Amino acid sequence: MEKLEDAIKKWLTANRTTGTLFLQRLVQERSIRGEESKAQAIIIEKLRQIGLQLDIWEIGSKELTSHPIFSSDRKEFRGNPNVVGIWKGAGNGRSMILNGHIDVVPEGDLDEWENDPYSGTIRDGKLYGRGATDMKGGTVSLLLAIEAIKNCGIKLKGDVIFQSVIEEESGGAGTLAAVLRGYKADGAIIPEPTNMKLFPKQQGSMWFRIKVKGRSAHGGTRYEGVSAIEKMIFLIKELQKLEMSRNLKVNDPLYEETPIPIPINIGKFYSGQWPSSVPDVAVIEGRMGVAPNETMENAEKEMEACLAKLAKKDLWFAENPPVIEWFGGRWQPGSLDTSHTLIQSVSRSFQKIKGTEPVIEASPWGTDGGILSSTGQTPVVVFGPGVTEAAHDINEYIVLDDVFEAAEVIALTLLDWCGVENKGGENHRRN
Amino acid sequence: MEKLEDAIKKWLTANRTTGTLFLQRLVQERSIRGEESKAQAIIIEKLRQIGLQLDIWEIGSKELTSHPIFSSDRKEFRGNPNVVGIWKGAGNGRSMILNGHIDVVPEGDLDEWENDPYSGTIRDGKLYGRGATDMKGGTVSLLLAIEAIKNCGIKLKGDVIFQSVIEEESGGAGTLAAVLRGYKADGAIIPEPTNMKLFPKQQGSMWFRIKVKGRSAHGGTRYEGVSAIEKMIFLIKELQKLEMSRNLKVNDPLYEETPIPIPINIGKFYSGQWPSSVPDVAVIEGRMGVAPNETMENAEKEMEACLAKLAKKDLWFAENPPVIEWFGGRWQPGSLDTSHTLIQSVSRSFQKIKGTEPVIEASPWGTDGGILSSTGQTPVVVFGPGVTEAAHDINEYIVLDDVFEAAEVIALTLLDWCGVENKGGENHRRN
């Protein structure tokens, strides 16, 4: 086995430039929601080159959109397919899903970026660009792992199912579609940016939109109106208290190092049409974290109860209750026992490469792992290169060393998990 | 003189339906910024019908846009003219400008309107619609006053200059253009909605835009970012304190009944692009009131000093100072002594119609009166039908009785101010 592992290390070292340029090319394609097709085309080209069996399809079937956990406000999925590449094993091995999402979040304030968000600039061992960390870097680790094994002439026993899905950032319709198409396995790795930690538990999360009324008036006599902005600020303070009380209840040791295990994030705030008018409507949109052992329904109820209590704290809210809508993204929570064989397998591979035990924590964000584990009945570990701080941030970047190290850990895990056919054989020559 | 006044009252009573339908038609034209032409066409038609000398021109000359108090972010003025109708007097009388603006503010939340904002619905003596109060009702009072006098066969000594201007809601470029075209007079009435009070003092005001930076991050680890929304909320609290300290300094007795003489209104708040991201930029837009005896520059300085002090209160602001921009609308403050003959003249007319002394207060908002008095050297009183509460609000309305009473007060003021040729004569027959 050590011979195989050495061969993989050598192949990854030898192919570092090619792999880096491939990641750069992938980052250079702006695959924000609804514009994923060109980046997917690059993936498809690579899968053909590796020689995997392709399954490319446009999601959006009735079965998908009527599924109880389907959640998306996207009207049109055509033209931006899900992509799966299958490497059938020789048999009698455990199967593994390797899942990455191709969609990236918007760029934020363009003026803040040092380089164009899609430059793919490489500097001091880092590759910059929207999606570098979340999660094209991780996806490239997956592809490098498969490529390395295949190019070392190794044949696995279990199936490897690589998935490049859309819609992760908006609630996971892409992965749900893959599950409904029949893709399940004995284990799954999702290389979201865990900074090489192992996350056996998935924080769930869901989007909300809260609308608050005011009463408009001329700004010069603003005391004759009621500012929806001021009322919304009042409401936000209450959400901050709710966040605090919910997090005080989290006692899972895996969250020990996490400042706010299940945050309530306000991502958008918009109100008003005219500087000289008192705004009559304010809207916020945000994301509520759901603990791995909590139901989505329970989290919803807590938020709704918090809003209902506003009526007692402010007369205006008694007469004008805020309206909440659970829209768009919903990521199911998920939980795998830390003693599961999948965690052990990845941990062993990690130990071999890094020489230390991996850090095992709970995921601070929702991933497609929730859907894969709940609906797909597939044990999931989230493990990948890149730091969470960089995800969704300006000047997003990934450390290239981590991409290749993650690829090596994943490759070794595949050898261990899926099993190797003719382990001692002569067929490990490079081809 | 009483005979003339009686004749005017009779004419206004007899023409109540026609006048009301004219106001309805004017309200039904949606004359928001950039779309004023159709409402102006209705005004032009009416001026032709009354028989005034027309002056119609598109504003935007170099002289205007390079003027020190010109303030507008509008790029295109073509197609939406200023309209002036001149009624030359017989001579030896005082001239009067009658100024109304044709532009209306946006509708706000359409769902909140009981009827379409441009329905012009009449119910229980009120006419509903965006602009009914601010200030098409007042403009119709002006036109009715002129029509009544002219139709009673009265010839005035002084000139009457009726103006229907654009851009009042965005900083007064329309009235500034009229001043620069040479329109000045011995007095001016602006029938903004004062609820039939007399406002000899103009609150000035100006728009501001404040941009605050945050640092984006994934919402699931929001503690790794800095929310621009939270920082903006902190900043707004400081603006509220500034508003309070500024208003404590206002000791003009005309502001005695005004809860907040010079408010700081936050009219817009926008931040963020994605529910699951920590927003990296937040922007507010608002309107800062300027006391009648204060300079715009002083008010600007106080706001800028308030923002500069944020650096001492919050380390983030020390490194990321908020950026303020004084954009768009600027309304000069103005002040006329309450003993001025113009105030006396309107007060006497008011007393005749209403049987009581008028309430004299300071204007809680900026009007074009600031430009007319400062740049145009024209004494201005703001007096008109409609209540401020309704202006810029949903379900904006005007009490029709007030429109006709204001018309009568203005007509009597014109007789008194401009003087009547052949006062006792036989030419007062209706024609």
PDB file of N, CA and C in Angstrom, chain A residues 55-91:
ATOM      1  N   ASP A  55     -22.655  11.610 -16.732  1.00  0.00           N
ATOM      2  CA  ASP A  55     -24.113  11.765 -16.626  1.00  0.00           C
ATOM      3  C   ASP A  55     -24.376  13.257 -16.459  1.00  0.00           C
ATOM      4  N   ILE A  56     -24.911  13.858 -17.498  1.00  0.00           N
ATOM      5  CA  ILE A  56     -25.142  15.305 -17.510  1.00  0.00           C
ATOM      6  C   ILE A  56     -26.635  15.528 -17.683  1.00  0.00           C
ATOM      7  N   TRP A  57     -27.260  16.252 -16.777  1.00  0.00           N
ATOM      8  CA  TRP A  57     -28.698  16.480 -16.943  1.00  0.00           C
ATOM      9  C   TRP A  57     -29.140  17.810 -16.350  1.00  0.00           C
ATOM     10  N   GLU A  58     -30.214  18.322 -16.934  1.00  0.00           N
ATOM     11  CA  GLU A  58     -30.802  19.562 -16.432  1.00  0.00           C
ATOM     12  C   GLU A  58     -31.793  19.205 -15.335  1.00  0.00           C
ATOM     13  N   ILE A  59     -31.633  19.795 -14.189  1.00  0.00           N
ATOM     14  CA  ILE A  59     -32.515  19.468 -13.080  1.00  0.00           C
ATOM     15  C   ILE A  59     -33.831  20.257 -13.224  1.00  0.00           C
ATOM     16  N   GLY A  60     -34.798  19.964 -12.369  1.00  0.00           N
ATOM     17  CA  GLY A  60     -36.060  20.719 -12.419  1.00  0.00           C
ATOM     18  C   GLY A  60     -37.267  19.833 -12.674  1.00  0.00           C
ATOM     19  N   SER A  61     -37.092  18.518 -12.544  1.00  0.00           N
ATOM     20  CA  SER A  61     -38.214  17.606 -12.773  1.00  0.00           C
ATOM     21  C   SER A  61     -39.310  17.850 -11.745  1.00  0.00           C
ATOM     22  N   LYS A  62     -40.501  17.370 -12.066  1.00  0.00           N
ATOM     23  CA  LYS A  62     -41.639  17.471 -11.147  1.00  0.00           C
ATOM     24  C   LYS A  62     -41.314  16.757  -9.828  1.00  0.00           C
ATOM     25  N   GLU A  63     -40.669  15.608  -9.946  1.00  0.00           N
ATOM     26  CA  GLU A  63     -40.298  14.852  -8.743  1.00  0.00           C
ATOM     27  C   GLU A  63     -39.431  15.711  -7.815  1.00  0.00           C
ATOM     28  N   LEU A  64     -38.518  16.477  -8.435  1.00  0.00           N
ATOM     29  CA  LEU A  64     -37.635  17.333  -7.637  1.00  0.00           C
ATOM     30  C   LEU A  64     -38.420  18.477  -7.007  1.00  0.00           C
ATOM     31  N   THR A  65     -39.137  19.230  -7.851  1.00  0.00           N
ATOM     32  CA  THR A  65     -39.741  20.480  -7.362  1.00  0.00           C
ATOM     33  C   THR A  65     -40.896  20.225  -6.403  1.00  0.00           C
ATOM     34  N   SER A  66     -41.424  19.002  -6.420  1.00  0.00           N
ATOM     35  CA  SER A  66     -42.505  18.706  -5.478  1.00  0.00           C
ATOM     36  C   SER A  66     -41.990  17.941  -4.247  1.00  0.00           C
ATOM     37  N   HIS A  67     -40.684  17.746  -4.171  1.00  0.00           N
ATOM     38  CA  HIS A  67     -40.123  17.039  -3.016  1.00  0.00           C
ATOM     39  C   HIS A  67     -40.246  17.903  -1.756  1.00  0.00           C
ATOM     40  N   PRO A  68     -40.580  17.290  -0.616  1.00  0.00           N
ATOM     41  CA  PRO A  68     -40.790  18.098   0.598  1.00  0.00           C
ATOM     42  C   PRO A  68     -39.610  18.988   1.000  1.00  0.00           C
ATOM     43  N   ILE A  69     -38.392  18.577   0.745  1.00  0.00           N
ATOM     44  CA  ILE A  69     -37.285  19.450   1.164  1.00  0.00           C
ATOM     45  C   ILE A  69     -36.706  20.259   0.009  1.00  0.00           C
ATOM     46  N   PHE A  70     -37.338  20.165  -1.160  1.00  0.00           N
ATOM     47  CA  PHE A  70     -36.897  21.035  -2.269  1.00  0.00           C
ATOM     48  C   PHE A  70     -37.123  22.483  -1.865  1.00  0.00           C
ATOM     49  N   SER A  71     -36.132  23.319  -2.072  1.00  0.00           N
ATOM     50  CA  SER A  71     -36.320  24.728  -1.764  1.00  0.00           C
ATOM     51  C   SER A  71     -35.497  25.559  -2.711  1.00  0.00           C
ATOM     52  N   SER A  72     -36.183  26.305  -3.569  1.00  0.00           N
ATOM     53  CA  SER A  72     -35.497  27.179  -4.513  1.00  0.00           C
ATOM     54  C   SER A  72     -36.496  28.166  -5.073  1.00  0.00           C
ATOM     55  N   ASP A  73     -36.063  29.400  -5.252  1.00  0.00           N
ATOM     56  CA  ASP A  73     -36.930  30.366  -5.924  1.00  0.00           C
ATOM     57  C   ASP A  73     -36.500  30.534  -7.382  1.00  0.00           C
ATOM     58  N   ARG A  74     -35.644  29.619  -7.827  1.00  0.00           N
ATOM     59  CA  ARG A  74     -35.164  29.712  -9.214  1.00  0.00           C
ATOM     60  C   ARG A  74     -36.232  29.184 -10.154  1.00  0.00           C
ATOM     61  N   LYS A  75     -36.479  29.972 -11.204  1.00  0.00           N
ATOM     62  CA  LYS A  75     -37.561  29.594 -12.121  1.00  0.00           C
ATOM     63  C   LYS A  75     -37.043  28.725 -13.259  1.00  0.00           C
ATOM     64  N   GLU A  76     -35.767  28.871 -13.590  1.00  0.00           N
ATOM     65  CA  GLU A  76     -35.270  28.270 -14.817  1.00  0.00           C
ATOM     66  C   GLU A  76     -33.955  27.531 -14.554  1.00  0.00           C
ATOM     67  N   PHE A  77     -33.967  26.240 -14.792  1.00  0.00           N
ATOM     68  CA  PHE A  77     -32.748  25.462 -14.595  1.00  0.00           C
ATOM     69  C   PHE A  77     -32.112  25.057 -15.930  1.00  0.00           C
ATOM     70  N   ARG A  78     -32.824  25.298 -17.023  1.00  0.00           N
ATOM     71  CA  ARG A  78     -32.317  24.831 -18.311  1.00  0.00           C
ATOM     72  C   ARG A  78     -30.985  25.490 -18.672  1.00  0.00           C
ATOM     73  N   GLY A  79     -30.130  24.726 -19.334  1.00  0.00           N
ATOM     74  CA  GLY A  79     -28.871  25.285 -19.832  1.00  0.00           C
ATOM     75  C   GLY A  79     -27.726  25.222 -18.834  1.00  0.00           C
ATOM     76  N   ASN A  80     -28.045  24.919 -17.567  1.00  0.00           N
ATOM     77  CA  ASN A  80     -26.998  24.861 -16.539  1.00  0.00           C
ATOM     78  C   ASN A  80     -27.098  23.531 -15.795  1.00  0.00           C
ATOM     79  N   PRO A  81     -26.514  22.488 -16.381  1.00  0.00           N
ATOM     80  CA  PRO A  81     -26.770  21.128 -15.890  1.00  0.00           C
ATOM     81  C   PRO A  81     -25.990  20.768 -14.629  1.00  0.00           C
ATOM     82  N   ASN A  82     -26.454  19.733 -13.973  1.00  0.00           N
ATOM     83  CA  ASN A  82     -25.672  18.968 -13.004  1.00  0.00           C
ATOM     84  C   ASN A  82     -24.732  18.053 -13.794  1.00  0.00           C
ATOM     85  N   VAL A  83     -23.559  17.804 -13.247  1.00  0.00           N
ATOM     86  CA  VAL A  83     -22.610  16.927 -13.943  1.00  0.00           C
ATOM     87  C   VAL A  83     -22.124  15.843 -12.974  1.00  0.00           C
ATOM     88  N   VAL A  84     -22.204  14.592 -13.405  1.00  0.00           N
ATOM     89  CA  VAL A  84     -21.695  13.487 -12.601  1.00  0.00           C
ATOM     90  C   VAL A  84     -20.727  12.664 -13.456  1.00  0.00           C
ATOM     91  N   GLY A  85     -19.617  12.258 -12.839  1.00  0.00           N
ATOM     92  CA  GLY A  85     -18.663  11.373 -13.513  1.00  0.00           C
ATOM     93  C   GLY A  85     -18.491  10.103 -12.673  1.00  0.00           C
ATOM     94  N   ILE A  86     -18.762   8.952 -13.289  1.00  0.00           N
ATOM     95  CA  ILE A  86     -18.754   7.694 -12.524  1.00  0.00           C
ATOM     96  C   ILE A  86     -17.540   6.846 -12.911  1.00  0.00           C
ATOM     97  N   TRP A  87     -16.882   6.395 -11.870  1.00  0.00           N
ATOM     98  CA  TRP A  87     -15.797   5.438 -12.094  1.00  0.00           C
ATOM     99  C   TRP A  87     -16.227   4.145 -11.425  1.00  0.00           C
ATOM    100  N   LYS A  88     -16.704   3.225 -12.242  1.00  0.00           N
ATOM    101  CA  LYS A  88     -17.186   1.945 -11.718  1.00  0.00           C
ATOM    102  C   LYS A  88     -16.005   1.157 -11.130  1.00  0.00           C
ATOM    103  N   GLY A  89     -16.228   0.606  -9.923  1.00  0.00           N
ATOM    104  CA  GLY A  89     -15.188  -0.218  -9.308  1.00  0.00           C
ATOM    105  C   GLY A  89     -15.255  -1.655  -9.813  1.00  0.00           C
ATOM    106  N   ALA A  90     -14.252  -2.406  -9.422  1.00  0.00           N
ATOM    107  CA  ALA A  90     -14.174  -3.807  -9.844  1.00  0.00           C
ATOM    108  C   ALA A  90     -15.195  -4.674  -9.110  1.00  0.00           C
ATOM    109  N   GLY A  91     -15.717  -4.134  -8.019  1.00  0.00           N
ATOM    110  CA  GLY A  91     -16.721  -4.888  -7.256  1.00  0.00           C
ATOM    111  C   GLY A  91     -16.229  -5.221  -5.864  1.00  0.00           C
TER     112      GLY A  91
END
